[in-house]
Amino acid sequence: MNVTLGHHTRHYRTVWFEAKTNRVHLIEQRLLPHRFEIVATRDFRETARAIRDMIVRGAPAIAATAAYGLAQGVLAFRGSNLDRFTAHAESVYQTIKSARPTAVDPVNAMNQVRAVMAGGETVGEQQALALAAAEQFANESVEHCRAIGRHGAALIRRGLNVLTHCNAGWLACVDLGTATAPIYTAQAQGRKFHVFCDETRPRCQGSTLTAWELAQQGVPHHVIADNAAGHLMQRGEIDLVIVGSDRVLGRTGEVANKIGTYTKAVLAHRHGIPFYVAIPLSTIDWTLKRGFDIPIEEREEAEVLGAWGVVRGSRFKVQGSKLGQRVFVQVGNPTSGARNPGFDVTPPELITGIITPAGILKPKELWPRRRELGW
Amino acid sequence: MNVTLGHHTRHYRTVWFEAKTNRVHLIEQRLLPHRFEIVATRDFRETARAIRDMIVRGAPAIAATAAYGLAQGVLAFRGSNLDRFTAHAESVYQTIKSARPTAVDPVNAMNQVRAVMAGGETVGEQQALALAAAEQFANESVEHCRAIGRHGAALIRRGLNVLTHCNAGWLACVDLGTATAPIYTAQAQGRKFHVFCDETRPRCQGSTLTAWELAQQGVPHHVIADNAAGHLMQRGEIDLVIVGSDRVLGRTGEVANKIGTYTKAVLAHRHGIPFYVAIPLSTIDWTLKRGFDIPIEEREEAEVLGAWGVVRGSRFKVQGSKLGQRVFVQVGNPTSGARNPGFDVTPPELITGIITPAGILKPKELWPRRRELGW
């Protein structure tokens, strides 16, 4: 999507590869929204570290980064011994895999690259195929978001107020995003509407990342505290909710997503407001039988008791921090503990539709149509 | 309630008067939870300023402060000319009234003091009556909270998990609090239970004030992000909700309270969890006919886009701030706007009961029983 620095507007993906220098380029997402910087990794170890340290985040974005990282690693191999090359490729694969051991998307992405690569007969051929496969993976990922955008844009009629939660935006993908794809597509079709971004405590991905994205694209929007959506719905100020998801159960239609999603779905249901979930097909888990069995990770207590931000104004200066560098402030009572579940599960009866690259489906339609959806 | 500093535990009210020095003493609430400090105002002008600058906040606490401030002002009068004394008393009254022009409680409190004072025939008698009336006002305010606590404590059975929102605690009152009175009373009765405090963005009164209160009283508790209550209810981890209120409509049973209260009521209703509102009778508005007509103040956008906290750790030091002094950090995207409604309105069908000093009532019982409730 577009990023404007000074007077200069440029189109960026979250991750791209420069073959000439064998570098993977990434937006340094930890500095947003306060600073925009590009990181170029010099080898696959640096790429793995960028994944581990969350310079890049969001399943589709990590997946593409892993695919490029594998290509980067095998392209650095010098020589023509295929056995040695294969051993090297395996070591690259394992290094990148171990950067985020619980994530499934980077592994799937690297498996695709590896399968294509295996069709080459020489080291050179395999190297060329790895690069082509990584590029194809990233391009297909963007194509999925484009298809989500095409299907979802029709929901955003002129003048509507759309609520979104957390960041399922282009920063989490290679481009366009999932929940944001209908928004950017409707905007490109010339429609005027307005977006409310939930702040999304405790990590504030809504007020930091989604709000930054929308501001860069010129989409009219306001950030709200997570507490405010219910009141706005009650007053008729929200017409449509679109969120992303970390995992949709193909068997039940249940949706796991960032903590607070369930609350918004309950509120939308009470007010008769349509509630949509936008996902690529790779987000569907066809094996798990019950949403209750989705592991809900408890994150650290400090996130709830504090916040990351930059100190502004002339009254205060933070020593030891660069301009625009974020610091952590303790907000809540330091002798209190906190509970910090990272995700929640929304049942299918609260979900109007699931926007996929294959069209908009009812949650209960997933399982009967599992064959055409790739299961 | 109790406050422990070092090894020393003492009982405090939020506001008290020292006749010997003619000073009003207040807890400096803007420094909590990071520092506990007492402010002693030297004259009624300083007391008015303390109200205006929110050293003290919460309707019952401000009301008692205004009552003491009026007594402080009239006690400072030297001479025996009753006309001059009365003019002086009027000027004190107006100065304190203008400190928070929209608040109705300080005016009601001062009217009570003034009415009692008028019974005196000399300056000395009126001064003595003013002080006695202010003390009585504060003591009655505590009595109301005690009665709320007696009625409400029966709801908190052993082992329950209680959710509360914002701060309707003793810091907002003279002592004990409204929503917290049942909690402290049940604890004093020896019952074991656990409290979840909503963080209550954007001003975080839950994670700062309520969590500090509960920690000081030794009530087991955890802070949660406002997003987390729905998930915890879904998993059966919340049994009871108790909140305070800024205004309850006597005619309809609607409840205006801190933004996010409505959301919690909707969630509790869905999960069959009892939802109670604890208030003194002075919170009931007998005149307004529709909750929709309650003015919902929009606060400043910066609150939503940032947070107040203290910078901790050796890595960063904030120049120009004293140890433990709070600084404001910009969290969200600085080029985005925000909507920041301060309150919302919960309809009576979502409210199990209203805990008053006169007992626990259904929202729809208020109007038929208006005579005995003081209308």
mmCIF file of C-alpha atoms in Angstrom, chain A residues 250 253 286 352-354 360-370 372-373:
data_model
loop_
_atom_site.group_PDB
_atom_site.id
_atom_site.type_symbol
_atom_site.label_atom_id
_atom_site.label_comp_id
_atom_site.label_asym_id
_atom_site.label_seq_id
_atom_site.Cartn_x
_atom_site.Cartn_y
_atom_site.Cartn_z
ATOM 1 C CA GLY A 250 -13.799 -25.525 9.342
ATOM 2 C CA GLY A 253 -17.425 -22.131 11.966
ATOM 3 C CA TRP A 286 -10.053 -28.430 9.217
ATOM 4 C CA THR A 352 -22.901 -12.983 9.507
ATOM 5 C CA GLY A 353 -20.350 -14.201 7.010
ATOM 6 C CA ILE A 354 -16.770 -15.243 6.355
ATOM 7 C CA ILE A 360 -18.533 -14.864 1.281
ATOM 8 C CA LEU A 361 -19.737 -17.936 3.153
ATOM 9 C CA LYS A 362 -21.874 -18.574 6.211
ATOM 10 C CA PRO A 363 -19.754 -20.143 8.988
ATOM 11 C CA LYS A 364 -21.772 -23.357 8.691
ATOM 12 C CA GLU A 365 -21.130 -23.558 4.937
ATOM 13 C CA LEU A 366 -17.410 -24.145 5.387
ATOM 14 C CA TRP A 367 -17.592 -27.834 6.223
ATOM 15 C CA PRO A 368 -20.075 -28.903 3.490
ATOM 16 C CA ARG A 369 -17.907 -27.032 0.949
ATOM 17 C CA ARG A 370 -14.567 -28.226 2.328
ATOM 18 C CA GLU A 372 -13.676 -26.774 -3.043
ATOM 19 C CA LEU A 373 -12.088 -24.785 -0.190
#
